[in-house]
Short mmCIF file of C-alpha atoms and ligand atoms in Angstrom, two decimals:
data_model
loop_
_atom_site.label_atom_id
_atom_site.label_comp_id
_atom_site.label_asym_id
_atom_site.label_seq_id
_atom_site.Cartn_x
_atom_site.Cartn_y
_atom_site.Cartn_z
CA UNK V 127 0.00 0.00 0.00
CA UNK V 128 1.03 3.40 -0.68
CA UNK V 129 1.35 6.58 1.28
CA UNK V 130 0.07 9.84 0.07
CA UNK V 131 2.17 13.19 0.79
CA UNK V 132 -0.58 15.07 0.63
CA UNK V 133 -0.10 19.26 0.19
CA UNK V 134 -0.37 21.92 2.09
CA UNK V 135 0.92 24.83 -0.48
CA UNK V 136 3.04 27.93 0.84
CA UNK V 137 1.24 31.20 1.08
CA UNK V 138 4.47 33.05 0.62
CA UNK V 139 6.01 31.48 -3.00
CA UNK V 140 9.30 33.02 -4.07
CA UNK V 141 7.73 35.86 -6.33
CA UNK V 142 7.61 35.00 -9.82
CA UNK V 143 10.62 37.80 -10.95
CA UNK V 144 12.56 36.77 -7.83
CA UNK V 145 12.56 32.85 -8.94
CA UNK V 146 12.86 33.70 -13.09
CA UNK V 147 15.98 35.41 -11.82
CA UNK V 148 16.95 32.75 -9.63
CA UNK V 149 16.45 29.84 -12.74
CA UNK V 150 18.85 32.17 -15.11
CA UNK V 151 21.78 31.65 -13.04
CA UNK V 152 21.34 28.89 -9.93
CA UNK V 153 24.57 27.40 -9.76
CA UNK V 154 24.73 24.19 -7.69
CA UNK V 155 23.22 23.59 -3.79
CA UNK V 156 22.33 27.50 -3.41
CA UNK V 157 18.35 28.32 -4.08
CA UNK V 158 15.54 26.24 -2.70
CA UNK V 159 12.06 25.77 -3.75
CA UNK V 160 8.94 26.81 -1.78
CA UNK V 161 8.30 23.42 -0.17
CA UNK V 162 9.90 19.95 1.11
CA UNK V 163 8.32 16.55 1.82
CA UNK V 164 8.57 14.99 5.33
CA UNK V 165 7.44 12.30 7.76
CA UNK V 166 7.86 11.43 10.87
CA UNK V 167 9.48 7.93 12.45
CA UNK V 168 8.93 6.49 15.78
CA UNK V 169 9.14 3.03 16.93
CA UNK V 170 5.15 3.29 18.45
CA UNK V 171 3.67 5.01 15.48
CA UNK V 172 6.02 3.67 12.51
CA UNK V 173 6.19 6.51 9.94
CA UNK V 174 3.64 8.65 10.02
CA UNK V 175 3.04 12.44 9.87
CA UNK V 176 3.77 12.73 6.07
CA UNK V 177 3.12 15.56 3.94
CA UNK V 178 4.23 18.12 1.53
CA UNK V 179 4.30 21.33 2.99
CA UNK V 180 6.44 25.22 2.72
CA UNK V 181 10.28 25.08 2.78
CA UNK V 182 10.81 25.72 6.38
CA UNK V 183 13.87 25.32 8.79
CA UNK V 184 13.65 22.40 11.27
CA UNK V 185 13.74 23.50 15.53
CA UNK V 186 15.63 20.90 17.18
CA UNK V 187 16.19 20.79 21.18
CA UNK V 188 20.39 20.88 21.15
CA UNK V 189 20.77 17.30 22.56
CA UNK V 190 19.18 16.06 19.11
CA UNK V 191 20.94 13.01 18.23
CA UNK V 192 22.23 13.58 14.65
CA UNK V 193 24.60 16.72 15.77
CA UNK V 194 26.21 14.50 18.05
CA UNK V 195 26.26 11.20 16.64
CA UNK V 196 25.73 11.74 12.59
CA UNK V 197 23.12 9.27 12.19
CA UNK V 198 22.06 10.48 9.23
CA UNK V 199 22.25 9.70 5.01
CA UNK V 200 20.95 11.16 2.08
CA UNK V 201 20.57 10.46 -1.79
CA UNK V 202 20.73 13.01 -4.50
CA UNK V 203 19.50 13.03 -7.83
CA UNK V 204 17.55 14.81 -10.54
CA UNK V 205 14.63 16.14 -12.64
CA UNK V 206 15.03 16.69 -16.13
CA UNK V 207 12.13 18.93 -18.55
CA UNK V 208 12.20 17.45 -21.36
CA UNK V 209 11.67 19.22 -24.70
CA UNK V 210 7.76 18.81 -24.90
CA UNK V 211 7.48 20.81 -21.58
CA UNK V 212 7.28 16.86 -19.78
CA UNK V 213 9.32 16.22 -16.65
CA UNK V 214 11.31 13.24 -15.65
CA UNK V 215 13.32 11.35 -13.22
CA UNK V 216 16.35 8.86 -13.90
CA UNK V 217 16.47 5.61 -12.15
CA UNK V 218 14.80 6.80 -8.89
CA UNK V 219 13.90 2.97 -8.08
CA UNK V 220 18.22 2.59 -7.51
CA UNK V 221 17.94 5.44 -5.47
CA UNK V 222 15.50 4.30 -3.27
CA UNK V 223 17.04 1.23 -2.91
CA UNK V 224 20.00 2.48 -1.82
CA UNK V 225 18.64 4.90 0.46
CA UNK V 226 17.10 1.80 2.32
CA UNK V 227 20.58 0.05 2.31
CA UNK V 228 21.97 3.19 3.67
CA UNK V 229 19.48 3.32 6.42
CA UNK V 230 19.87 -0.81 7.52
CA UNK V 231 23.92 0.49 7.78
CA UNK V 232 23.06 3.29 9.50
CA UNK V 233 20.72 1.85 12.08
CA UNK V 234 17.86 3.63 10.71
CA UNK V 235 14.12 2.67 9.97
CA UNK V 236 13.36 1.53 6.58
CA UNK V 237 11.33 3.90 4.51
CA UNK V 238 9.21 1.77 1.84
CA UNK V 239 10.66 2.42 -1.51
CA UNK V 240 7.04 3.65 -2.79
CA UNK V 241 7.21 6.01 0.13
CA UNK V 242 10.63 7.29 -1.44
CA UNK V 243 9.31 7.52 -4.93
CA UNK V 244 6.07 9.06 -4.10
CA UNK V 245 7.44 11.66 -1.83
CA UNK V 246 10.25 12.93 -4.78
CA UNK V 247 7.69 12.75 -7.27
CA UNK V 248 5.00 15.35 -5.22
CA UNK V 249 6.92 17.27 -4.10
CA UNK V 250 9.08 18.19 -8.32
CA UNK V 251 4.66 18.58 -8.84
CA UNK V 252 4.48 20.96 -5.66
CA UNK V 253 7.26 23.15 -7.17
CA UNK V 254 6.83 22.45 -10.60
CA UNK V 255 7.50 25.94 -11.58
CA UNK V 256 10.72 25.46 -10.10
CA UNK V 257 12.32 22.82 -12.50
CA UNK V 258 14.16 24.21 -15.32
CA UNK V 259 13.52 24.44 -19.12
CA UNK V 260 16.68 23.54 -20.24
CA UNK V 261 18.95 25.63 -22.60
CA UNK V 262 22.07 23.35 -21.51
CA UNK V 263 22.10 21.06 -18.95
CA UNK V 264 19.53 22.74 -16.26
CA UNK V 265 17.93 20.17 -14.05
CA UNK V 266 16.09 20.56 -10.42
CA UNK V 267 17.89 18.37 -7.90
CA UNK V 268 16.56 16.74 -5.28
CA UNK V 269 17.79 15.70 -1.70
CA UNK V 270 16.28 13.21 0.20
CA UNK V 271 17.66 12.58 3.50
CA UNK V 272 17.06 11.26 6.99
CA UNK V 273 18.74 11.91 10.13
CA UNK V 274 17.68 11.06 14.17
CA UNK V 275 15.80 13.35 15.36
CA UNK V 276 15.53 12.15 19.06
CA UNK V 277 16.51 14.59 21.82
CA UNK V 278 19.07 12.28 23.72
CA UNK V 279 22.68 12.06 24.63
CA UNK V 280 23.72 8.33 24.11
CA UNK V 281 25.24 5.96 21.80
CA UNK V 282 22.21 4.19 20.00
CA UNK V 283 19.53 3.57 17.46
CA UNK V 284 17.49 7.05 17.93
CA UNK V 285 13.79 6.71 18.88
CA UNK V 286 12.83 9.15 16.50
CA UNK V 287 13.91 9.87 12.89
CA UNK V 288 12.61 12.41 10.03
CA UNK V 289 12.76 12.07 6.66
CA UNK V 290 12.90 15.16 4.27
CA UNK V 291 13.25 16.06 0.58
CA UNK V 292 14.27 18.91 -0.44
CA UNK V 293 14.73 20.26 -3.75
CA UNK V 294 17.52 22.99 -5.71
CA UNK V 295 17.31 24.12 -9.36
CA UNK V 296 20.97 23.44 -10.60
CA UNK V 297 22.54 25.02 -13.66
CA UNK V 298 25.24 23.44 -15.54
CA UNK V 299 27.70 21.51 -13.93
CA UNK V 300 30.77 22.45 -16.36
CA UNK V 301 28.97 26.29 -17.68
CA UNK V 302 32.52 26.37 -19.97
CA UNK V 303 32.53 23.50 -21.01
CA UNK V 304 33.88 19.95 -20.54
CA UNK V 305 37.60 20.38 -20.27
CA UNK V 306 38.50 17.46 -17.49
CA UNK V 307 39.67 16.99 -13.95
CA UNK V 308 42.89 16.60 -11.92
CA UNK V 309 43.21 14.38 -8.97
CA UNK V 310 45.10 13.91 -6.16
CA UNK V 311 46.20 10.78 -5.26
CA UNK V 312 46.14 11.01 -1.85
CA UNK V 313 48.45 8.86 0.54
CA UNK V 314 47.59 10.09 3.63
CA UNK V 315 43.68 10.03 3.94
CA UNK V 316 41.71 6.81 2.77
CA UNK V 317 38.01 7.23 2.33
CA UNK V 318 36.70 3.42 3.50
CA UNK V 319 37.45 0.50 5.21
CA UNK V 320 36.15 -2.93 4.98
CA UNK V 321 33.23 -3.36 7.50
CA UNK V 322 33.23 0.31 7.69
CA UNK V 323 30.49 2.91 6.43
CA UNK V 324 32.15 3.14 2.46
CA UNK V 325 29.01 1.71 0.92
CA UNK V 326 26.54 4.22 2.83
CA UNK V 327 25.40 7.52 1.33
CA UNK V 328 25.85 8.86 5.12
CA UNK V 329 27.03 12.26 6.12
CA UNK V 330 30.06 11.36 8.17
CA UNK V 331 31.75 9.68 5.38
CA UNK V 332 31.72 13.39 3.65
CA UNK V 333 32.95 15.29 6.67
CA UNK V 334 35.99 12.79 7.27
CA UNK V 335 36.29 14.00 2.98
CA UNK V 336 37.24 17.48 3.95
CA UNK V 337 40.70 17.55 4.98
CA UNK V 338 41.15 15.28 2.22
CA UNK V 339 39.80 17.71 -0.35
CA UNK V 340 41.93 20.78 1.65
CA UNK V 341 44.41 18.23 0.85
CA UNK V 342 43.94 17.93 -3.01
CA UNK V 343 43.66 22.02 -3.58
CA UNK V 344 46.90 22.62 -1.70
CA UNK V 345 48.64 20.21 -4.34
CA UNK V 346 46.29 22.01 -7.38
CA UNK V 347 44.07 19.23 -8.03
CA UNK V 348 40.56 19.27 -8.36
CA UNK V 349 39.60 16.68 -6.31
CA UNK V 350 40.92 12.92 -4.45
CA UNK V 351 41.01 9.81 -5.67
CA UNK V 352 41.32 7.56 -3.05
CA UNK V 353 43.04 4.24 -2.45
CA UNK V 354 42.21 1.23 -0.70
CA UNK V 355 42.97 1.39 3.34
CA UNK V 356 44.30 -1.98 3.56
CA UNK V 357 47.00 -0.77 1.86
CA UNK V 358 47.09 -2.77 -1.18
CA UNK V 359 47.30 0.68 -3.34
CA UNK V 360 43.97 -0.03 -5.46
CA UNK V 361 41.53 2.18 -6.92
CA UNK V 362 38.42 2.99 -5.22
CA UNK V 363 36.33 6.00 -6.14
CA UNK V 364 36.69 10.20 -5.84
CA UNK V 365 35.53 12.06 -3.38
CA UNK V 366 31.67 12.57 -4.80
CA UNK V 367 32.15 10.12 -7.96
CA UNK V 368 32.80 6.34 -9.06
CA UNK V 369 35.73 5.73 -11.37
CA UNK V 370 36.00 4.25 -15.04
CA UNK V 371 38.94 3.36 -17.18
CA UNK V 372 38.89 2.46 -21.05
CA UNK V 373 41.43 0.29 -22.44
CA UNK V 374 42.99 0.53 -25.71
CA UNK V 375 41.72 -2.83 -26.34
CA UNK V 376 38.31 -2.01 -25.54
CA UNK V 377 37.32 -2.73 -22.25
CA UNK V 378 35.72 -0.15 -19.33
CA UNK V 379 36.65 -0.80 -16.29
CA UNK V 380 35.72 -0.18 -12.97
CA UNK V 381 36.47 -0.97 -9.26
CA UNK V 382 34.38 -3.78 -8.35
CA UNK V 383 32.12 -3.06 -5.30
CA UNK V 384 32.63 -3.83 -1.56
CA UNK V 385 33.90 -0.33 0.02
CA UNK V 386 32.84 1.72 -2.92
CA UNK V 387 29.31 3.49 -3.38
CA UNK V 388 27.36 2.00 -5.75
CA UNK V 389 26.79 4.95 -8.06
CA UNK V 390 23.57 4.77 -10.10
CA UNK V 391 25.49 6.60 -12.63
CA UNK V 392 28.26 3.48 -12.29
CA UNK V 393 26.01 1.25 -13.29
CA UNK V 394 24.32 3.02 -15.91
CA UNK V 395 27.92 3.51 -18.11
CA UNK V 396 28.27 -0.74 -17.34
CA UNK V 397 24.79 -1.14 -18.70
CA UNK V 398 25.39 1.04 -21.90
CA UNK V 399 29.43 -0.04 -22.40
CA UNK V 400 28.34 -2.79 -24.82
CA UNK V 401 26.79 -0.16 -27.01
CA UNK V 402 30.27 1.69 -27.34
CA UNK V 403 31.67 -1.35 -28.24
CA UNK V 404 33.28 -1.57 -24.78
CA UNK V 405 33.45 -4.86 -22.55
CA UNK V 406 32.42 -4.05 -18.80
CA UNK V 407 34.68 -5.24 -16.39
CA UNK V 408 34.33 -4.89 -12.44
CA UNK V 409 37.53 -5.44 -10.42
CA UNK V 410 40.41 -4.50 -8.81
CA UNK V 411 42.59 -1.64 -10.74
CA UNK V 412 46.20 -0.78 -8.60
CA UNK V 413 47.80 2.51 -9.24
CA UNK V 414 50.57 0.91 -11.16
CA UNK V 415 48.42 -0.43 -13.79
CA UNK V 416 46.70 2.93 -13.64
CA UNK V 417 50.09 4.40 -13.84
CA UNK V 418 52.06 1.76 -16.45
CA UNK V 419 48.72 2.04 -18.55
CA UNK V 420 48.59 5.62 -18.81
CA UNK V 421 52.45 5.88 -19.93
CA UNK V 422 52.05 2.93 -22.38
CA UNK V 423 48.97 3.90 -23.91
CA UNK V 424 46.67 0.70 -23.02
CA UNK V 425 44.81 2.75 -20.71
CA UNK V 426 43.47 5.46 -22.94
CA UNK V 427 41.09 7.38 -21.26
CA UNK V 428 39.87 7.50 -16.98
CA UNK V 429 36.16 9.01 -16.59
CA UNK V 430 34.20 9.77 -13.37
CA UNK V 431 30.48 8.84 -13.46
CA UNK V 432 27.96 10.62 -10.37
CA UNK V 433 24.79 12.22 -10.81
CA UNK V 434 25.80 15.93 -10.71
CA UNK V 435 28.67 15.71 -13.66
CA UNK V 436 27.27 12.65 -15.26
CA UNK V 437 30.38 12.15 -16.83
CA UNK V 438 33.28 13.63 -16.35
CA UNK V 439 37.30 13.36 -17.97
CA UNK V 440 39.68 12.31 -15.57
CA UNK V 441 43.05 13.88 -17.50
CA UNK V 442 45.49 13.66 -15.06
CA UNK V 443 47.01 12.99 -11.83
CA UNK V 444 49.26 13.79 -9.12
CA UNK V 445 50.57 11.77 -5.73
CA UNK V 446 53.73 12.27 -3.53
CA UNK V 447 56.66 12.22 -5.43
CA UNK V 448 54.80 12.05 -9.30
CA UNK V 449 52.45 13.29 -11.68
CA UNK V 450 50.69 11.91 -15.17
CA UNK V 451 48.67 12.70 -17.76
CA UNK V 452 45.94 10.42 -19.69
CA UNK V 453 46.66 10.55 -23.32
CA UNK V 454 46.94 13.69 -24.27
CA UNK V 455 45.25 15.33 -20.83
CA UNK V 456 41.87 16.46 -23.07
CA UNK V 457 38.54 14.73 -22.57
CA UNK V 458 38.42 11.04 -24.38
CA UNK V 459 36.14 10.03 -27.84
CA UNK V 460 34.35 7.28 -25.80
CA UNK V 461 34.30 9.95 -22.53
CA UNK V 462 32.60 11.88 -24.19
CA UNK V 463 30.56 9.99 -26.14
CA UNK V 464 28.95 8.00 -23.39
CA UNK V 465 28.46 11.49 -21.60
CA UNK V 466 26.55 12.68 -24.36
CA UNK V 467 24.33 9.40 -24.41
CA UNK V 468 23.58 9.75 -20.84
CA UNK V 469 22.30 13.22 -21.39
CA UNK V 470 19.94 12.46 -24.11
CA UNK V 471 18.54 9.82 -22.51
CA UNK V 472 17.75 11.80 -19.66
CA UNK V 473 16.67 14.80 -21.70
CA UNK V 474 14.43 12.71 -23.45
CA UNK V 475 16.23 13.02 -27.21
CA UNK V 476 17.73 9.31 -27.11
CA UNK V 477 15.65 6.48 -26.90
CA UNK V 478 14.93 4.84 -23.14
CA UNK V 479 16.27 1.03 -23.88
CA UNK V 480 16.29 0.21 -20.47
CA UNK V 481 12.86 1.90 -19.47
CA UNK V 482 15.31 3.78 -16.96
CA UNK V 483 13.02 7.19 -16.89
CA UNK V 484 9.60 7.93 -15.30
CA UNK V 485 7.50 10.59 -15.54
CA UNK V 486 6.50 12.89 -13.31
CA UNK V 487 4.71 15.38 -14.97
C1 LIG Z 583 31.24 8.78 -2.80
C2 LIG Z 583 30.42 8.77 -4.03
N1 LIG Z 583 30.72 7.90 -5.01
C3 LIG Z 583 29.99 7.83 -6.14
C4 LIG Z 583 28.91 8.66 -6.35
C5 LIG Z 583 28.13 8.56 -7.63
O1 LIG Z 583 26.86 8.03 -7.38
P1 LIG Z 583 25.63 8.35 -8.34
O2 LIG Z 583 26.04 8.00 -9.71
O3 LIG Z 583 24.52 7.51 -7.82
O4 LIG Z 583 25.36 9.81 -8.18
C6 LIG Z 583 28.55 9.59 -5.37
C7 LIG Z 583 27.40 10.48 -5.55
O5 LIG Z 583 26.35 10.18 -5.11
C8 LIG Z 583 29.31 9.65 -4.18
O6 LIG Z 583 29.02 10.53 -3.22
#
């Protein structure tokens, strides 16, 4: 059975100029629509409690569980207008799903995945004014979460969680177009461990990202790419994105899973490989193949895949002591060619194989 979100509109929208305004230039994570969809946990009532109602900060009591103890995740993801005024979302079944693996690792109460895809989908109709018309790659983003919400001091499964969505126009992720990233290697700060939180989309794993990042700018580098932490000097993902290699003889490979997050956008590029002509291959990648292939030329071209870049050119890299390039450090053929293919399936101009959209709107 599912649960309705049922709405309660704002009386105070964002005025009509304010938001056109707002739409022409949003950047990333920095305007909000006028509502957000939430409900209510306990272990008495179950969830319960859930609507759609205005955007509106949360009062919490300063004990509340999540600033002291993180127990929190999220997802993120997006809604795409298509040309025929139609709007969209892209796999939200995977993110559901992992939402509720998230919330088993995180000692949180399982929302039903309905519950998930019902509350994203009323609340891009409450602010339907809010999602884009596209002129490049303009989508509304959305950002479920749930955190505990009990007022307690003490380590354990909190007696009270809320769940939220919340929802930001974005603009373009690359506005000057798609030139590639650098990444730091780093050797000091590993992201996951076996057993550990790696495969959550939780909060803490983020923070512990910072210095990390710090890290990466100080050495000019856009962002990490992290290593295993039983020091085995593998592959395992960037900081916000999974990682992809292509092979000169025509393979696409990626770090299998185990301390990695399961990107939706990850499996997508497996999913559509064959269609490039490209073998998919999950499994362990060390630096020095990374490193031999790049200098020999059988690893051609290194992508990241995550919702808010899709795709994006990994050209080169730096760690203690060295630095490479992929190729010739510009974007790939098959980079960008998969990018592209992503896009128009999600802007509705390629055909949807793998029934991976649903409408909204
Ligand atoms: C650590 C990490 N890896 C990978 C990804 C890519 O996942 P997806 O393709 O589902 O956005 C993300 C983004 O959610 C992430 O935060």
């Amino acid at each position: 059975m599912t649960t309705d979100f049922p709405l309660s509109r704002t009386t105070h929208p964002t005025p009509g100029a304010e938001r056109a305004a707002i739409l022409a230039d949003p950047g990333f994570g920095r305007y909000f629509t006028d509502h957000m969809a939430t409900a209510t946990w306990t272990p008495a009532s179950g969830w319960h409690d859930h609507k759609i109602g205005p955007l509106e900060p949360f009062s919490m009591h300063p004990s509340t569980a999540v600033l002291h103890y993180a127990q929190e995740i999220f997802e993120g993801m997006k809604a795409y207008r298509h040309a025929d005024g139609s709007v969209w979302l892209f796999r939200p079944d995977a993110n559901a799903r992992r939402f509720a693996r998230s919330a088993a690792r995180l000692a949180l109460p399982q929302l039903p995945e309905e519950d998930f895809l019902t509350s994203v989908a009323e609340l891009v109709r409450a602010d339907e004014v809010w999602v884009p018309t596209p002129t490049d790659e303009e989508s509304l983003y959305l950002r479920p979460f749930m955190f505990a919400s009990e007022a307690f001091l003490g380590v354990r499964p909190a007696a009270r969680a809320t769940y939220c969505v919340i929802a930001s126009p974005a603009g373009p992720y690359f506005p000057s177009g798609v030139t590639g990233v650098t990444l730091w290697i780093s050797s000091e700060y590993t992201r996951a461990a076996k057993g550990g939180t790696g495969t959550a989309k939780c909060g803490g794993n983020y923070a512990a990202s910072l210095a990390a990042q710090i890290e990466a700018q100080e050495h000019g580098c856009d962002q990490v790419m992290y290593l295993d932490s039983a020091g085995e000097n593998t592959l395992e993902e960037s900081g916000t994105m999974n990682v992809c290699l292509i092979t000169a003889d025509g393979r696409l490979v990626t770090p299998a899973l185990g301390t990695i997050l399961e990107g939706v956008t990850r499996d997508t590029v497996l999913s559509l490989a064959a269609d490039f002509g490209l073998t998919p291959e999950e499994r362990s990648i060390s630096l020095g193949e990374l490193r031999s292939g790049a200098a020999d030329g059988s690893i051609t071209e290194v992508f990241a895949a995550g919702t808010a870049a899709v795709i994006t050119p990994m050209v080169g890299f730096k760690g203690e002591g060295y630095a490479f390039t992929v190729g010739d450090g510009t974007p790939g053929k098959h980079t960008m060619a998969l990018r592209d293919h992503v896009l128009d399936i999600q802007y509705g101009r390629a055909e949807d194989k793998h029934g991976w959209m649903r409408r909204v709107l």
